[in-house]
Amino acid sequence: MLLLLRLLRLHLLLGLVLGALSSHAQKCRLVPRQQVHLGSTNPQGPLSGGNNDTVASSTSVQPSQTSSSSASASATPSITPFNYGKDIIRGVNLGGWFVLEPWITPSIFENTNNSDIIDEYTFGQMLDEDYALDVLQNHWATWITEDDFVAIKAAGLNHVRMQIGYWSVPLTSADTNFTTSVAPYVPGAWPYLLRALGWARAHGVHVILDLHGAPGSQNGFDNSGRRGNANWAQGSSNVNRTLDVIRFLAEQIGGMIDVLEVLNEPAGYQSDIGGIIAGYWQDAYDVVRAAAGSSLKVMIGDAFLGVAHWDGFMTGSSAQGVLMDYHEYQVFNYNQLAFDDNDHIGSSCSVLSQLQSYASQNLFTISGEWSNAVTDCAKWLNGRGVGARWDGTWQPGQQVFGSCDGWSGNMSSFSDDYKMFLRKYWESQVAIGEAVQGWIFWTWKAENADDWSYQRGLEGGWIPQDPTDRMYPDICS
């Protein structure tokens, strides 16, 4: 297996080198900051950002051989700047790509044959370094390809939200006074991120770049890179190190993206860090403005506190171009799992007026994560080796709602009635987002959780090919 992975790695590297040789040299804005695991390939080509700034990246990479010729980005078109606050964001998250999540790609974790590997931190910690890199490079090259950007655009979507962990941002000692070591994380995703930004640009898809994992973990979830304790706010070093990451991103790729989300889901419910989060939001905003000017939008989040908690925050003249990210899931507590179909839709619609009220007086607001799921049945959704509340395998002795059969996994097991409900539920949550500045579905694809997959929803018919189509136009009326 290791030999095959290394051969595949060499094959991918050869493809990248050949792509580099055929590219046109450009005067580059970005100089390689450190050695990356794509050999010496530094193909150059113009990349214009969502803010309509044109830059050339000497560390960008060419589309891999996994993409079809019809999806070629050789002729990069101009992208129309997005009018935030006027135009509706309709988008999808590219979850599980540059930040691993066991429930999105369980095969990566199963193939380790080590049940103690539960997140990206332990993936790097417990595996041979070369083997881990081979696996990750194959994943980065194949999980999302240029064809996915073509399909996303064809589905009528105008945004992707792309996740990245701090360990994939190649800071050097010139960029930070803190350590540049990210061990045991395995770095190397940066060139693949740059290539993805080129694909987005080529196909007219705007980009929200989301710092999904911070030093110390901002929430203790596996989607932060490390499951366990949330230590990001314990002491100032992690917070300040994160600001250095934000500065680097704004300086180096601020012209290639539309929005920089400065941290995903910090654990605001911890009683001692609310003030730290508020201070970080303001400091990160200041860092972005100093590094990238005023055109790059900055996104903050409600930190699990609800948008009303942030009423009046960062609304003055000293904070322009700021957006609020709101996340809505109905699968992580027993009360919501007990909802019937109408309860789920009603609960979604009940948020609409709250978001409208906040957005009208405060920040442009986006429903940045939500899904079609109404159970926590997706394998390892609650963490590798952790069961589901729905069927009683999460904590034995608690309420059981039934079998997970037919609720998640492959859509071939979904009943027609369930698919019809998924359509209604999708429309109710779209109504929430479009009552404010827009929405971004979680997520584009998953190996075996079709209730969470926009791609599979399109195939299964419960998500329309045109996101403006409505079967239930008055669902929240």
Short mmCIF file of C-alpha atoms in Angstrom, two decimals:
data_model
loop_
_atom_site.label_atom_id
_atom_site.label_comp_id
_atom_site.label_asym_id
_atom_site.label_seq_id
_atom_site.Cartn_x
_atom_site.Cartn_y
_atom_site.Cartn_z
CA MET A 1 0.00 0.00 0.00
CA LEU A 2 2.81 2.43 0.91
CA LEU A 3 4.61 1.71 -2.36
CA LEU A 4 1.43 2.32 -4.37
CA LEU A 5 0.78 5.60 -2.59
CA ARG A 6 4.33 6.78 -3.25
CA LEU A 7 4.03 5.86 -6.93
CA LEU A 8 0.77 7.82 -7.07
CA ARG A 9 2.47 10.74 -5.41
CA LEU A 10 5.26 10.69 -8.02
CA HIS A 11 2.63 10.51 -10.77
CA LEU A 12 0.85 13.56 -9.39
CA LEU A 13 4.11 15.47 -9.00
CA LEU A 14 5.05 14.70 -12.61
CA GLY A 15 1.69 16.05 -13.75
CA LEU A 16 2.26 19.24 -11.80
CA VAL A 17 5.75 19.68 -13.21
CA LEU A 18 4.53 19.22 -16.79
CA GLY A 19 1.81 21.75 -16.13
CA ALA A 20 4.39 24.17 -14.82
CA LEU A 21 6.55 23.85 -17.93
CA SER A 22 3.65 24.83 -20.17
CA SER A 23 2.55 27.85 -18.15
CA HIS A 24 3.42 31.42 -19.05
CA ALA A 25 5.84 33.12 -16.70
CA GLN A 26 4.43 36.15 -14.94
CA LYS A 27 5.95 38.71 -12.67
CA CYS A 28 4.95 37.23 -9.33
CA ARG A 29 3.50 38.88 -6.28
CA LEU A 30 4.11 35.88 -4.05
CA VAL A 31 7.60 34.61 -3.45
CA PRO A 32 7.91 31.05 -2.14
CA ARG A 33 8.24 31.38 1.63
CA GLN A 34 9.39 27.86 2.45
CA GLN A 35 9.92 24.46 0.91
CA VAL A 36 6.69 22.66 0.10
CA HIS A 37 6.08 19.03 -0.75
CA LEU A 38 5.50 19.61 -4.43
CA GLY A 39 9.16 19.39 -5.26
CA SER A 40 10.48 22.47 -7.03
CA THR A 41 7.35 23.14 -9.04
CA ASN A 42 6.54 26.83 -9.03
CA PRO A 43 4.34 27.28 -12.10
CA GLN A 44 3.36 30.86 -12.62
CA GLY A 45 0.11 32.21 -13.95
CA PRO A 46 -2.29 35.05 -13.29
CA LEU A 47 -4.83 34.66 -10.53
CA SER A 48 -7.36 37.42 -10.07
CA GLY A 49 -9.09 37.58 -6.75
CA GLY A 50 -12.72 37.93 -5.92
CA ASN A 51 -12.05 41.59 -5.27
CA ASN A 52 -11.04 41.96 -8.93
CA ASP A 53 -7.37 42.40 -8.03
CA THR A 54 -5.03 40.58 -10.37
CA VAL A 55 -2.02 38.91 -8.85
CA ALA A 56 0.40 36.28 -10.02
CA SER A 57 1.39 33.48 -7.70
CA SER A 58 4.72 31.76 -8.06
CA THR A 59 3.48 29.02 -5.75
CA SER A 60 0.27 28.25 -7.60
CA VAL A 61 -0.09 24.85 -9.19
CA GLN A 62 -1.74 23.71 -12.37
CA PRO A 63 -4.91 21.59 -12.55
CA SER A 64 -4.10 17.97 -11.90
CA GLN A 65 -4.81 15.11 -14.26
CA THR A 66 -7.94 14.33 -12.25
CA SER A 67 -9.73 17.20 -13.99
CA SER A 68 -11.36 16.94 -17.37
CA SER A 69 -10.18 18.89 -20.37
CA SER A 70 -13.55 20.61 -20.50
CA ALA A 71 -12.77 22.17 -17.15
CA SER A 72 -9.53 23.78 -18.26
CA ALA A 73 -8.56 27.04 -16.60
CA SER A 74 -6.06 27.95 -19.29
CA ALA A 75 -8.13 30.94 -20.35
CA THR A 76 -8.94 32.75 -17.11
CA PRO A 77 -12.02 34.96 -17.49
CA SER A 78 -12.73 38.11 -15.58
CA ILE A 79 -14.94 37.64 -12.55
CA THR A 80 -17.57 40.22 -11.70
CA PRO A 81 -17.08 41.65 -8.21
CA PHE A 82 -19.77 40.49 -5.81
CA ASN A 83 -22.02 43.14 -4.31
CA TYR A 84 -22.28 42.07 -0.68
CA GLY A 85 -25.39 43.38 1.00
CA LYS A 86 -27.26 43.54 -2.30
CA ASP A 87 -26.65 40.27 -4.13
CA ILE A 88 -27.67 36.97 -2.51
CA ILE A 89 -24.90 34.56 -1.57
CA ARG A 90 -25.78 31.02 -2.66
CA GLY A 91 -22.95 28.69 -1.85
CA VAL A 92 -21.57 25.45 -0.55
CA ASN A 93 -18.80 24.48 1.86
CA LEU A 94 -15.93 22.31 0.67
CA GLY A 95 -15.72 20.49 3.98
CA GLY A 96 -13.20 17.78 4.73
CA TRP A 97 -10.73 18.86 2.05
CA PHE A 98 -7.94 20.82 3.73
CA VAL A 99 -9.13 20.01 7.25
CA LEU A 100 -9.94 16.34 7.74
CA GLU A 101 -13.20 15.31 9.39
CA PRO A 102 -13.67 11.59 10.14
CA TRP A 103 -17.37 11.58 9.24
CA ILE A 104 -16.78 13.20 5.83
CA THR A 105 -13.99 10.84 4.76
CA PRO A 106 -14.15 7.86 7.13
CA SER A 107 -12.08 5.73 4.74
CA ILE A 108 -8.97 7.82 5.40
CA PHE A 109 -9.22 7.00 9.08
CA GLU A 110 -10.30 3.38 8.64
CA ASN A 111 -7.32 2.72 6.40
CA THR A 112 -4.93 3.65 9.22
CA ASN A 113 -6.03 0.53 11.12
CA ASN A 114 -5.57 2.56 14.30
CA SER A 115 -8.67 3.53 16.24
CA ASP A 116 -6.67 6.06 18.26
CA ILE A 117 -6.34 8.25 15.18
CA ILE A 118 -9.38 10.48 15.66
CA ASP A 119 -8.47 13.78 14.00
CA GLU A 120 -5.82 15.44 11.85
CA TYR A 121 -3.56 15.98 14.88
CA THR A 122 -3.39 12.30 15.76
CA PHE A 123 -3.20 11.42 12.06
CA GLY A 124 0.15 13.18 11.90
CA GLN A 125 1.20 12.11 15.37
CA MET A 126 0.68 8.36 15.03
CA LEU A 127 1.56 7.63 11.41
CA ASP A 128 4.86 7.47 9.60
CA GLU A 129 5.47 10.98 8.27
CA ASP A 130 6.05 9.95 4.65
CA TYR A 131 3.01 7.68 4.65
CA ALA A 132 0.81 10.39 6.18
CA LEU A 133 2.00 12.89 3.58
CA ASP A 134 1.34 10.45 0.74
CA VAL A 135 -2.21 9.88 1.94
CA LEU A 136 -2.89 13.58 2.40
CA GLN A 137 -1.43 14.59 -0.95
CA ASN A 138 -3.60 12.04 -2.69
CA HIS A 139 -6.61 13.37 -0.78
CA TRP A 140 -5.84 17.03 -1.54
CA ALA A 141 -5.41 16.17 -5.23
CA THR A 142 -8.59 14.13 -5.61
CA TRP A 143 -11.27 14.98 -3.03
CA ILE A 144 -12.19 18.21 -4.80
CA THR A 145 -11.09 18.75 -8.41
CA GLU A 146 -11.70 21.41 -11.01
CA ASP A 147 -14.71 19.42 -12.19
CA ASP A 148 -16.34 20.10 -8.82
CA PHE A 149 -16.02 23.84 -9.37
CA VAL A 150 -17.61 23.38 -12.79
CA ALA A 151 -20.49 21.46 -11.20
CA ILE A 152 -20.89 24.01 -8.41
CA LYS A 153 -21.16 26.82 -10.92
CA ALA A 154 -23.58 24.79 -13.07
CA ALA A 155 -25.77 24.27 -10.00
CA GLY A 156 -26.36 28.02 -9.85
CA LEU A 157 -24.10 28.60 -6.86
CA ASN A 158 -21.90 31.67 -6.66
CA HIS A 159 -19.72 30.99 -3.60
CA VAL A 160 -17.61 28.32 -1.99
CA ARG A 161 -16.47 28.45 1.60
CA MET A 162 -13.09 26.76 1.86
CA GLN A 163 -11.64 25.57 5.15
CA ILE A 164 -7.98 25.67 6.11
CA GLY A 165 -6.05 24.89 9.28
CA TYR A 166 -3.28 27.09 10.61
CA TRP A 167 -0.84 24.22 10.06
CA SER A 168 -1.28 24.54 6.29
CA VAL A 169 -0.29 28.22 6.21
CA PRO A 170 3.47 28.38 5.52
CA LEU A 171 4.66 31.01 7.98
CA THR A 172 8.40 31.53 8.38
CA SER A 173 10.35 33.27 11.12
CA ALA A 174 9.92 36.48 9.12
CA ASP A 175 6.15 36.25 9.63
CA THR A 176 5.89 35.50 13.33
CA ASN A 177 7.77 35.70 16.61
CA PHE A 178 6.22 32.40 17.62
CA THR A 179 7.26 28.92 16.60
CA THR A 180 6.80 28.01 12.97
CA SER A 181 6.63 24.31 13.81
CA VAL A 182 3.19 22.79 13.29
CA ALA A 183 4.13 19.26 14.41
CA PRO A 184 2.58 16.78 14.58
CA TYR A 185 0.33 18.19 11.85
CA VAL A 186 1.47 17.40 8.32
CA PRO A 187 1.83 20.60 6.25
CA GLY A 188 1.71 20.76 2.49
CA ALA A 189 -1.82 21.78 1.51
CA TRP A 190 -0.92 25.36 0.61
CA PRO A 191 -0.13 24.81 -3.11
CA TYR A 192 -3.36 22.85 -3.48
CA LEU A 193 -5.25 25.74 -1.91
CA LEU A 194 -3.69 28.16 -4.39
CA ARG A 195 -4.64 25.88 -7.25
CA ALA A 196 -8.22 25.78 -5.95
CA LEU A 197 -8.35 29.57 -5.88
CA GLY A 198 -7.35 29.52 -9.53
CA TRP A 199 -10.16 27.09 -10.33
CA ALA A 200 -12.68 29.25 -8.50
CA ARG A 201 -11.50 32.30 -10.39
CA ALA A 202 -11.60 30.49 -13.74
CA HIS A 203 -15.20 29.42 -13.27
CA GLY A 204 -16.62 32.57 -11.75
CA VAL A 205 -17.05 31.24 -8.21
CA HIS A 206 -16.41 33.62 -5.31
CA VAL A 207 -14.42 32.43 -2.30
CA ILE A 208 -14.82 32.73 1.44
CA LEU A 209 -11.63 31.42 3.04
CA ASP A 210 -12.35 30.13 6.51
CA LEU A 211 -9.66 29.60 9.17
CA HIS A 212 -11.17 26.40 10.53
CA GLY A 213 -8.41 25.34 12.91
CA ALA A 214 -6.35 27.56 15.21
CA PRO A 215 -3.39 26.83 17.50
CA GLY A 216 -4.59 25.06 20.62
CA SER A 217 -8.04 24.36 19.07
CA GLN A 218 -10.68 27.03 19.38
CA ASN A 219 -13.47 24.59 20.25
CA GLY A 220 -12.14 21.10 20.95
CA PHE A 221 -13.98 19.61 17.97
CA ASP A 222 -12.23 17.34 15.49
CA ASN A 223 -13.10 19.87 12.79
CA SER A 224 -10.64 22.26 14.43
CA GLY A 225 -7.90 19.72 13.80
CA ARG A 226 -7.72 18.41 17.35
CA ARG A 227 -10.49 16.82 19.38
CA GLY A 228 -10.44 17.38 23.12
CA ASN A 229 -9.90 20.57 25.06
CA ALA A 230 -10.33 24.04 23.60
CA ASN A 231 -7.05 25.69 24.58
CA TRP A 232 -6.85 28.45 21.98
CA ALA A 233 -7.79 31.19 24.46
CA GLN A 234 -5.62 29.89 27.31
CA GLY A 235 -2.91 32.53 27.37
CA SER A 236 -2.15 35.07 24.68
CA SER A 237 0.35 33.14 22.56
CA ASN A 238 -2.19 31.07 20.63
CA VAL A 239 -4.36 34.11 19.92
CA ASN A 240 -1.42 36.21 18.77
CA ARG A 241 -0.07 33.36 16.69
CA THR A 242 -3.48 33.15 15.00
CA LEU A 243 -3.31 36.85 14.20
CA ASP A 244 0.01 36.21 12.46
CA VAL A 245 -1.71 33.54 10.36
CA ILE A 246 -4.48 35.99 9.45
CA ARG A 247 -1.91 38.63 8.50
CA PHE A 248 -0.12 36.17 6.22
CA LEU A 249 -3.35 35.12 4.53
CA ALA A 250 -4.45 38.71 3.98
CA GLU A 251 -1.05 39.75 2.61
CA GLN A 252 -0.44 36.74 0.41
CA ILE A 253 -3.86 35.82 -0.99
CA GLY A 254 -6.11 38.72 -0.05
CA GLY A 255 -6.47 39.57 -3.72
CA MET A 256 -7.52 36.03 -4.63
CA ILE A 257 -10.46 35.73 -2.24
CA ASP A 258 -13.57 37.76 -1.50
CA VAL A 259 -13.99 37.15 2.22
CA LEU A 260 -11.59 36.06 4.95
CA GLU A 261 -13.34 34.39 7.87
CA VAL A 262 -10.91 34.99 10.69
CA LEU A 263 -11.93 31.98 12.82
CA ASN A 264 -14.60 29.30 12.69
CA GLU A 265 -16.76 28.53 15.72
CA PRO A 266 -14.68 29.60 18.73
CA ALA A 267 -16.21 28.19 21.91
CA GLY A 268 -17.98 31.28 23.18
CA TYR A 269 -20.06 29.15 25.52
CA GLN A 270 -17.00 28.81 27.75
CA SER A 271 -17.59 31.44 30.40
CA ASP A 272 -14.07 32.80 30.48
CA ILE A 273 -13.37 33.58 26.83
CA GLY A 274 -16.19 35.78 25.55
CA GLY A 275 -14.10 38.91 25.96
CA ILE A 276 -11.10 37.27 24.34
CA ILE A 277 -13.17 36.39 21.28
CA ALA A 278 -14.53 39.93 20.98
CA GLY A 279 -11.02 41.34 21.25
CA TYR A 280 -9.78 38.87 18.67
CA TRP A 281 -12.52 39.81 16.20
CA GLN A 282 -11.48 43.46 16.39
CA ASP A 283 -7.75 42.73 16.28
CA ALA A 284 -8.13 40.37 13.32
CA TYR A 285 -10.15 43.00 11.48
CA ASP A 286 -7.39 45.56 12.07
CA VAL A 287 -4.75 43.10 10.86
CA VAL A 288 -6.66 42.40 7.65
CA ARG A 289 -7.20 46.08 6.92
CA ALA A 290 -3.51 46.87 7.46
CA ALA A 291 -2.41 43.94 5.30
CA ALA A 292 -4.96 43.94 2.48
CA GLY A 293 -6.75 47.28 2.47
CA SER A 294 -10.48 47.83 2.44
CA SER A 295 -11.66 45.62 -0.43
CA LEU A 296 -11.28 42.26 1.32
CA LYS A 297 -14.35 41.49 3.41
CA VAL A 298 -13.91 40.17 6.95
CA MET A 299 -16.23 37.58 8.47
CA ILE A 300 -16.70 36.93 12.16
CA GLY A 301 -19.07 34.44 13.82
CA ASP A 302 -21.57 34.37 16.65
CA ALA A 303 -19.36 31.94 18.61
CA PHE A 304 -22.39 29.82 19.61
CA LEU A 305 -23.84 32.80 21.48
CA GLY A 306 -26.49 33.82 18.94
CA VAL A 307 -26.33 36.91 16.78
CA ALA A 308 -28.24 39.02 19.31
CA HIS A 309 -25.27 38.72 21.66
CA TRP A 310 -23.28 40.81 19.18
CA ASP A 311 -25.82 43.60 18.81
CA GLY A 312 -23.93 46.85 18.29
CA PHE A 313 -20.54 45.15 17.96
CA MET A 314 -18.23 46.35 15.16
CA THR A 315 -20.94 48.47 13.57
CA GLY A 316 -19.22 51.85 13.58
CA SER A 317 -17.07 53.58 11.00
CA SER A 318 -14.00 51.81 12.38
CA ALA A 319 -15.28 48.45 11.12
CA GLN A 320 -16.39 48.46 7.50
CA GLY A 321 -16.93 45.45 5.26
CA VAL A 322 -17.65 43.02 8.11
CA LEU A 323 -20.05 40.06 7.84
CA MET A 324 -21.59 37.85 10.52
CA ASP A 325 -21.60 34.07 10.13
CA TYR A 326 -24.52 32.15 11.65
CA HIS A 327 -24.65 28.34 11.85
CA GLU A 328 -27.83 26.30 12.27
CA TYR A 329 -27.99 22.56 12.91
CA GLN A 330 -30.83 20.58 14.47
CA VAL A 331 -29.13 17.27 15.21
CA PHE A 332 -26.88 17.76 18.23
CA ASN A 333 -29.32 17.75 21.14
CA TYR A 334 -32.15 15.50 22.22
CA ASN A 335 -34.84 18.18 22.13
CA GLN A 336 -34.26 18.86 18.44
CA LEU A 337 -33.94 15.19 17.57
CA ALA A 338 -37.44 14.75 19.01
CA PHE A 339 -38.87 17.19 16.43
CA ASP A 340 -41.28 15.91 13.82
CA ASP A 341 -41.05 17.19 10.25
CA ASN A 342 -43.16 20.27 10.92
CA ASP A 343 -41.17 21.07 14.06
CA HIS A 344 -37.90 21.03 12.11
CA ILE A 345 -39.27 23.39 9.48
CA GLY A 346 -40.92 25.61 12.07
CA SER A 347 -37.73 25.82 14.09
CA SER A 348 -35.83 26.87 10.98
CA CYS A 349 -38.37 29.51 10.07
CA SER A 350 -38.43 30.88 13.63
CA VAL A 351 -34.85 32.08 13.17
CA LEU A 352 -35.76 34.22 10.17
CA SER A 353 -37.06 37.27 12.02
CA GLN A 354 -34.18 37.16 14.50
CA LEU A 355 -31.59 37.24 11.72
CA GLN A 356 -33.46 39.95 9.83
CA SER A 357 -33.64 42.12 12.93
CA TYR A 358 -29.94 41.73 13.63
CA ALA A 359 -28.85 42.25 10.02
CA SER A 360 -30.97 45.37 9.59
CA GLN A 361 -29.21 47.13 12.46
CA ASN A 362 -25.79 45.51 12.51
CA LEU A 363 -23.72 43.41 10.10
CA PHE A 364 -24.51 41.69 6.83
CA THR A 365 -25.47 38.20 7.95
CA ILE A 366 -24.96 34.85 6.26
CA SER A 367 -26.26 31.41 7.18
CA GLY A 368 -22.82 29.96 6.67
CA GLU A 369 -23.37 26.37 7.76
CA TRP A 370 -26.52 24.24 7.69
CA SER A 371 -27.53 20.89 6.27
CA ASN A 372 -30.45 18.67 5.35
CA ALA A 373 -29.74 16.25 8.19
CA VAL A 374 -32.33 15.75 10.93
CA THR A 375 -30.48 12.95 12.74
CA ASP A 376 -26.91 12.48 13.93
CA CYS A 377 -26.77 9.09 12.21
CA ALA A 378 -23.92 9.85 9.81
CA LYS A 379 -21.06 7.56 10.80
CA TRP A 380 -18.69 9.33 13.21
CA LEU A 381 -20.55 12.63 12.97
CA ASN A 382 -19.98 12.96 16.72
CA GLY A 383 -16.37 11.82 16.43
CA ARG A 384 -14.49 8.72 15.38
CA GLY A 385 -15.60 5.79 17.50
CA VAL A 386 -18.56 7.75 18.89
CA GLY A 387 -22.10 6.61 18.20
CA ALA A 388 -25.32 8.50 17.55
CA ARG A 389 -27.88 9.94 19.93
CA TRP A 390 -30.60 8.86 17.51
CA ASP A 391 -30.12 5.12 17.96
CA GLY A 392 -28.80 5.20 21.53
CA THR A 393 -25.18 4.34 20.71
CA TRP A 394 -23.85 7.74 21.79
CA GLN A 395 -24.66 7.40 25.49
CA PRO A 396 -26.47 4.19 26.41
CA GLY A 397 -29.37 4.77 28.74
CA GLN A 398 -30.48 7.97 27.05
CA GLN A 399 -33.56 8.44 24.90
CA VAL A 400 -33.62 6.35 21.71
CA PHE A 401 -35.49 7.59 18.64
CA GLY A 402 -35.09 4.53 16.44
CA SER A 403 -32.82 2.83 13.95
CA CYS A 404 -30.50 4.90 11.78
CA ASP A 405 -31.47 2.88 8.72
CA GLY A 406 -32.88 5.09 5.98
CA TRP A 407 -31.89 8.38 7.61
CA SER A 408 -28.28 8.81 6.47
CA GLY A 409 -25.71 6.92 4.44
CA ASN A 410 -26.51 6.16 0.80
CA MET A 411 -29.62 7.80 -0.62
CA SER A 412 -30.73 4.49 -2.12
CA SER A 413 -32.20 3.77 1.32
CA PHE A 414 -34.15 7.06 1.47
CA SER A 415 -37.92 6.79 1.06
CA ASP A 416 -39.85 9.06 -1.29
CA ASP A 417 -41.55 10.67 1.71
CA TYR A 418 -38.18 11.37 3.30
CA LYS A 419 -36.86 12.92 0.09
CA MET A 420 -39.95 15.12 -0.10
CA PHE A 421 -39.32 16.28 3.44
CA LEU A 422 -35.66 16.97 2.62
CA ARG A 423 -36.85 19.29 -0.16
CA LYS A 424 -39.15 21.16 2.23
CA TYR A 425 -36.44 21.38 4.86
CA TRP A 426 -33.94 22.64 2.28
CA GLU A 427 -36.35 25.35 1.16
CA SER A 428 -37.09 26.46 4.72
CA GLN A 429 -33.40 26.97 5.44
CA VAL A 430 -32.80 28.70 2.13
CA ALA A 431 -35.63 31.06 3.07
CA ILE A 432 -33.73 31.96 6.24
CA GLY A 433 -30.53 32.74 4.36
CA GLU A 434 -32.21 34.70 1.59
CA ALA A 435 -34.08 36.82 4.14
CA VAL A 436 -30.65 38.23 4.98
CA GLN A 437 -27.50 38.14 2.82
CA GLY A 438 -27.43 34.50 1.80
CA TRP A 439 -26.50 30.93 2.64
CA ILE A 440 -23.77 28.33 2.35
CA PHE A 441 -24.74 24.65 2.63
CA TRP A 442 -22.61 22.15 4.57
CA THR A 443 -21.22 20.37 2.62
CA TRP A 444 -20.57 19.69 -1.09
CA LYS A 445 -19.78 15.99 -0.68
CA ALA A 446 -19.25 13.23 1.85
CA GLU A 447 -18.28 9.61 1.36
CA ASN A 448 -21.35 8.11 3.00
CA ALA A 449 -23.69 10.78 4.35
CA ASP A 450 -25.97 11.82 1.50
CA ASP A 451 -28.27 13.84 3.77
CA TRP A 452 -25.29 16.17 4.26
CA SER A 453 -24.22 16.31 0.60
CA TYR A 454 -25.31 19.06 -1.80
CA GLN A 455 -23.89 17.04 -4.68
CA ARG A 456 -25.98 14.00 -3.80
CA GLY A 457 -29.02 16.16 -3.11
CA LEU A 458 -28.84 17.40 -6.69
CA GLU A 459 -28.61 13.81 -7.93
CA GLY A 460 -31.43 12.66 -5.67
CA GLY A 461 -33.73 15.50 -6.60
CA TRP A 462 -34.39 17.00 -3.17
CA ILE A 463 -32.11 19.91 -4.02
CA PRO A 464 -33.15 21.70 -7.23
CA GLN A 465 -30.77 22.18 -10.13
CA ASP A 466 -31.62 25.89 -9.95
CA PRO A 467 -31.37 27.14 -6.34
CA THR A 468 -34.04 29.77 -7.02
CA ASP A 469 -36.67 27.12 -7.88
CA ARG A 470 -39.32 26.71 -5.21
CA MET A 471 -41.93 24.02 -4.68
CA TYR A 472 -42.95 25.66 -1.40
CA PRO A 473 -42.45 29.41 -1.92
CA ASP A 474 -44.39 30.38 1.21
CA ILE A 475 -42.92 27.77 3.51
CA CYS A 476 -41.96 30.30 6.20
CA SER A 477 -45.00 32.55 5.78
#
